[in-house]
Amino acid sequence: MLDLSFKKFTRELNERRYDGPQSSSEFKKLSPKMKAAILDIYSMINKASDPIISKIEGIIKIASRKHGVSTYDIEDYFDNELIK
């Protein structure tokens, strides 16, 4: 089930890009490290050229290493963001 939500997220990235989720309730619940990682991911997505879908896993891995958070936590955040 988690894979389906994450796949939905990657599909939606191709449809729209925006500055970030700062106003969402899920984002406000995150630790400062996770917030920095998520904002970094959105920044990298906005700078990436198309097709973005093939690059999303690499972007998440880079952000997780850079900010010291797990890729599972990042993917879980995006799943929760899409569910609400």
Tab-separated table of N, CA and C in Angstrom:
chain	number	residue	atom	x	y	z
A	1	MET	N	0.811	-1.194	0.000
A	1	MET	CA	0.000	0.000	0.000
A	1	MET	C	0.854	1.257	0.000
A	2	LEU	N	1.942	1.252	0.763
A	2	LEU	CA	2.804	2.422	0.787
A	2	LEU	C	3.392	2.702	-0.588
A	3	ASP	N	3.698	1.656	-1.347
A	3	ASP	CA	4.251	1.849	-2.681
A	3	ASP	C	3.270	2.553	-3.599
A	4	LEU	N	1.994	2.238	-3.457
A	4	LEU	CA	1.004	2.885	-4.308
A	4	LEU	C	0.951	4.381	-4.061
A	5	SER	N	0.991	4.797	-2.814
A	5	SER	CA	0.948	6.219	-2.506
A	5	SER	C	2.203	6.926	-2.998
A	6	PHE	N	3.345	6.279	-2.834
A	6	PHE	CA	4.596	6.888	-3.293
A	6	PHE	C	4.602	7.002	-4.814
A	7	LYS	N	4.069	6.005	-5.503
A	7	LYS	CA	3.980	6.084	-6.963
A	7	LYS	C	3.052	7.223	-7.379
A	8	LYS	N	1.984	7.421	-6.625
A	8	LYS	CA	1.082	8.535	-6.904
A	8	LYS	C	1.823	9.856	-6.737
A	9	PHE	N	2.667	9.938	-5.704
A	9	PHE	CA	3.462	11.145	-5.480
A	9	PHE	C	4.373	11.429	-6.670
A	10	THR	N	5.088	10.419	-7.146
A	10	THR	CA	6.005	10.645	-8.257
A	10	THR	C	5.257	11.045	-9.521
A	11	ARG	N	4.047	10.506	-9.715
A	11	ARG	CA	3.244	10.877	-10.884
A	11	ARG	C	2.801	12.333	-10.784
A	12	GLU	N	2.430	12.759	-9.589
A	12	GLU	CA	1.984	14.139	-9.405
A	12	GLU	C	3.116	15.145	-9.546
A	13	LEU	N	4.346	14.722	-9.282
A	13	LEU	CA	5.469	15.638	-9.451
A	13	LEU	C	5.606	16.093	-10.889
A	14	ASN	N	5.312	15.204	-11.795
A	14	ASN	CA	5.402	15.546	-13.200
A	14	ASN	C	4.308	16.519	-13.610
A	15	GLU	N	3.185	16.479	-12.904
A	15	GLU	CA	2.049	17.328	-13.243
A	15	GLU	C	2.177	18.750	-12.717
A	16	ARG	N	2.776	18.901	-11.539
A	16	ARG	CA	2.897	20.245	-10.972
A	16	ARG	C	4.117	20.332	-10.072
A	17	ARG	N	4.653	21.510	-10.018
A	17	ARG	CA	5.771	21.794	-9.133
A	17	ARG	C	5.430	23.062	-8.379
A	18	TYR	N	5.820	23.105	-7.107
A	18	TYR	CA	5.574	24.306	-6.324
A	18	TYR	C	6.685	24.468	-5.308
A	19	ASP	N	6.670	25.564	-4.581
A	19	ASP	CA	7.776	25.917	-3.702
A	19	ASP	C	7.927	25.030	-2.483
A	20	GLY	N	6.903	24.401	-2.034
A	20	GLY	CA	7.038	23.520	-0.889
A	20	GLY	C	5.809	23.449	-0.032
A	21	PRO	N	5.887	22.625	0.979
A	21	PRO	CA	4.711	22.316	1.788
A	21	PRO	C	4.651	23.049	3.128
A	22	GLN	N	5.300	24.184	3.275
A	22	GLN	CA	5.445	24.833	4.575
A	22	GLN	C	4.129	25.049	5.308
A	23	SER	N	3.030	25.163	4.619
A	23	SER	CA	1.766	25.447	5.287
A	23	SER	C	0.977	24.195	5.663
A	24	SER	N	1.450	23.017	5.265
A	24	SER	CA	0.681	21.801	5.564
A	24	SER	C	0.855	21.360	7.010
A	25	SER	N	-0.149	20.700	7.532
A	25	SER	CA	-0.095	20.238	8.923
A	25	SER	C	0.930	19.126	9.101
A	26	GLU	N	1.096	18.272	8.085
A	26	GLU	CA	2.093	17.197	8.169
A	26	GLU	C	3.504	17.772	8.243
A	27	PHE	N	3.763	18.815	7.477
A	27	PHE	CA	5.090	19.429	7.475
A	27	PHE	C	5.402	20.048	8.834
A	28	LYS	N	4.408	20.666	9.437
A	28	LYS	CA	4.609	21.320	10.729
A	28	LYS	C	4.923	20.331	11.845
A	29	LYS	N	4.544	19.062	11.684
A	29	LYS	CA	4.810	18.033	12.686
A	29	LYS	C	6.250	17.510	12.639
A	30	LEU	N	6.985	17.804	11.576
A	30	LEU	CA	8.320	17.242	11.370
A	30	LEU	C	9.370	17.877	12.271
A	31	SER	N	10.451	17.115	12.488
A	31	SER	CA	11.607	17.643	13.218
A	31	SER	C	12.336	18.634	12.315
A	32	PRO	N	13.183	19.482	12.894
A	32	PRO	CA	13.932	20.434	12.066
A	32	PRO	C	14.793	19.758	10.988
A	33	LYS	N	15.382	18.587	11.300
A	33	LYS	CA	16.183	17.863	10.305
A	33	LYS	C	15.318	17.397	9.137
A	34	MET	N	14.143	16.878	9.462
A	34	MET	CA	13.251	16.404	8.397
A	34	MET	C	12.720	17.570	7.573
A	35	LYS	N	12.402	18.685	8.222
A	35	LYS	CA	11.938	19.853	7.480
A	35	LYS	C	12.995	20.316	6.487
A	36	ALA	N	14.249	20.340	6.931
A	36	ALA	CA	15.340	20.753	6.048
A	36	ALA	C	15.479	19.776	4.878
A	37	ALA	N	15.351	18.491	5.146
A	37	ALA	CA	15.460	17.482	4.091
A	37	ALA	C	14.328	17.633	3.074
A	38	ILE	N	13.110	17.826	3.549
A	38	ILE	CA	11.958	17.961	2.655
A	38	ILE	C	12.085	19.221	1.802
A	39	LEU	N	12.480	20.317	2.408
A	39	LEU	CA	12.656	21.562	1.637
A	39	LEU	C	13.773	21.406	0.606
A	40	ASP	N	14.822	20.675	0.968
A	40	ASP	CA	15.914	20.416	0.036
A	40	ASP	C	15.423	19.573	-1.143
A	41	ILE	N	14.572	18.603	-0.875
A	41	ILE	CA	14.014	17.763	-1.938
A	41	ILE	C	13.198	18.617	-2.906
A	42	TYR	N	12.349	19.475	-2.388
A	42	TYR	CA	11.560	20.344	-3.265
A	42	TYR	C	12.460	21.275	-4.074
A	43	SER	N	13.521	21.743	-3.472
A	43	SER	CA	14.453	22.602	-4.188
A	43	SER	C	15.117	21.849	-5.341
A	44	MET	N	15.552	20.616	-5.069
A	44	MET	CA	16.186	19.810	-6.117
A	44	MET	C	15.190	19.445	-7.212
A	45	ILE	N	13.941	19.192	-6.838
A	45	ILE	CA	12.913	18.867	-7.830
A	45	ILE	C	12.684	20.053	-8.753
A	46	ASN	N	12.612	21.244	-8.192
A	46	ASN	CA	12.383	22.432	-9.019
A	46	ASN	C	13.542	22.718	-9.959
A	47	LYS	N	14.756	22.312	-9.574
A	47	LYS	CA	15.930	22.547	-10.420
A	47	LYS	C	16.143	21.447	-11.453
A	48	ALA	N	15.553	20.282	-11.238
A	48	ALA	CA	15.769	19.134	-12.118
A	48	ALA	C	15.058	19.324	-13.447
A	49	SER	N	15.662	18.774	-14.465
A	49	SER	CA	15.030	18.813	-15.779
A	49	SER	C	14.110	17.606	-15.932
A	50	ASP	N	13.221	17.683	-16.881
A	50	ASP	CA	12.293	16.577	-17.129
A	50	ASP	C	13.033	15.429	-17.796
A	51	PRO	N	12.655	14.232	-17.635
A	51	PRO	CA	11.574	13.696	-16.825
A	51	PRO	C	12.000	13.536	-15.365
A	52	ILE	N	11.249	14.086	-14.478
A	52	ILE	CA	11.567	14.097	-13.046
A	52	ILE	C	11.319	12.743	-12.398
A	53	ILE	N	10.395	11.965	-12.934
A	53	ILE	CA	10.017	10.691	-12.330
A	53	ILE	C	11.220	9.774	-12.153
A	54	SER	N	12.083	9.713	-13.123
A	54	SER	CA	13.234	8.814	-13.040
A	54	SER	C	14.289	9.306	-12.051
A	55	LYS	N	14.191	10.543	-11.612
A	55	LYS	CA	15.202	11.128	-10.734
A	55	LYS	C	14.786	11.204	-9.272
A	56	ILE	N	13.528	10.967	-8.960
A	56	ILE	CA	13.026	11.212	-7.606
A	56	ILE	C	13.700	10.325	-6.556
A	57	GLU	N	13.935	9.054	-6.867
A	57	GLU	CA	14.573	8.177	-5.886
A	57	GLU	C	15.984	8.654	-5.561
A	58	GLY	N	16.718	9.085	-6.563
A	58	GLY	CA	18.058	9.611	-6.338
A	58	GLY	C	18.047	10.891	-5.523
A	59	ILE	N	17.084	11.748	-5.780
A	59	ILE	CA	16.955	12.998	-5.034
A	59	ILE	C	16.678	12.708	-3.561
A	60	ILE	N	15.807	11.740	-3.294
A	60	ILE	CA	15.494	11.379	-1.907
A	60	ILE	C	16.723	10.810	-1.214
A	61	LYS	N	17.475	9.962	-1.906
A	61	LYS	CA	18.690	9.382	-1.312
A	61	LYS	C	19.719	10.461	-0.994
A	62	ILE	N	19.899	11.401	-1.886
A	62	ILE	CA	20.859	12.490	-1.665
A	62	ILE	C	20.449	13.312	-0.445
A	63	ALA	N	19.172	13.680	-0.367
A	63	ALA	CA	18.686	14.487	0.756
A	63	ALA	C	18.786	13.723	2.074
A	64	SER	N	18.503	12.426	2.044
A	64	SER	CA	18.556	11.651	3.288
A	64	SER	C	19.981	11.562	3.814
A	65	ARG	N	20.943	11.357	2.925
A	65	ARG	CA	22.348	11.323	3.355
A	65	ARG	C	22.810	12.694	3.842
A	66	LYS	N	22.443	13.727	3.123
A	66	LYS	CA	22.877	15.082	3.456
A	66	LYS	C	22.358	15.535	4.818
A	67	HIS	N	21.125	15.173	5.141
A	67	HIS	CA	20.490	15.657	6.366
A	67	HIS	C	20.434	14.618	7.488
A	68	GLY	N	20.913	13.404	7.223
A	68	GLY	CA	20.967	12.379	8.253
A	68	GLY	C	19.616	11.837	8.670
A	69	VAL	N	18.718	11.683	7.717
A	69	VAL	CA	17.407	11.087	7.983
A	69	VAL	C	17.239	9.877	7.067
A	70	SER	N	16.340	8.982	7.425
A	70	SER	CA	16.181	7.772	6.611
A	70	SER	C	15.279	8.039	5.404
A	71	THR	N	15.554	7.312	4.338
A	71	THR	CA	14.721	7.433	3.141
A	71	THR	C	13.305	6.958	3.433
A	72	TYR	N	13.175	5.971	4.313
A	72	TYR	CA	11.852	5.474	4.693
A	72	TYR	C	11.023	6.595	5.330
A	73	ASP	N	11.642	7.384	6.216
A	73	ASP	CA	10.919	8.483	6.862
A	73	ASP	C	10.478	9.533	5.847
A	74	ILE	N	11.320	9.802	4.881
A	74	ILE	CA	10.968	10.779	3.842
A	74	ILE	C	9.796	10.263	3.007
A	75	GLU	N	9.876	9.010	2.571
A	75	GLU	CA	8.799	8.432	1.781
A	75	GLU	C	7.508	8.360	2.599
A	76	ASP	N	7.627	8.050	3.880
A	76	ASP	CA	6.464	8.003	4.762
A	76	ASP	C	5.821	9.385	4.875
A	77	TYR	N	6.633	10.427	4.970
A	77	TYR	CA	6.108	11.789	5.011
A	77	TYR	C	5.292	12.084	3.750
A	78	PHE	N	5.843	11.762	2.582
A	78	PHE	CA	5.124	12.032	1.325
A	78	PHE	C	3.847	11.216	1.242
A	79	ASP	N	3.878	9.973	1.725
A	79	ASP	CA	2.648	9.168	1.750
A	79	ASP	C	1.595	9.834	2.622
A	80	ASN	N	1.988	10.279	3.802
A	80	ASN	CA	1.040	10.954	4.705
A	80	ASN	C	0.525	12.256	4.107
A	81	GLU	N	1.378	12.968	3.420
A	81	GLU	CA	0.985	14.225	2.792
A	81	GLU	C	-0.059	13.989	1.700
A	82	LEU	N	0.098	12.906	0.963
A	82	LEU	CA	-0.847	12.619	-0.123
A	82	LEU	C	-2.169	12.079	0.381
A	83	ILE	N	-2.147	11.379	1.506
A	83	ILE	CA	-3.369	10.803	2.049
A	83	ILE	C	-4.309	11.892	2.544
A	84	LYS	N	-3.763	12.960	3.107
A	84	LYS	CA	-4.594	14.014	3.698
A	84	LYS	C	-4.984	15.049	2.695
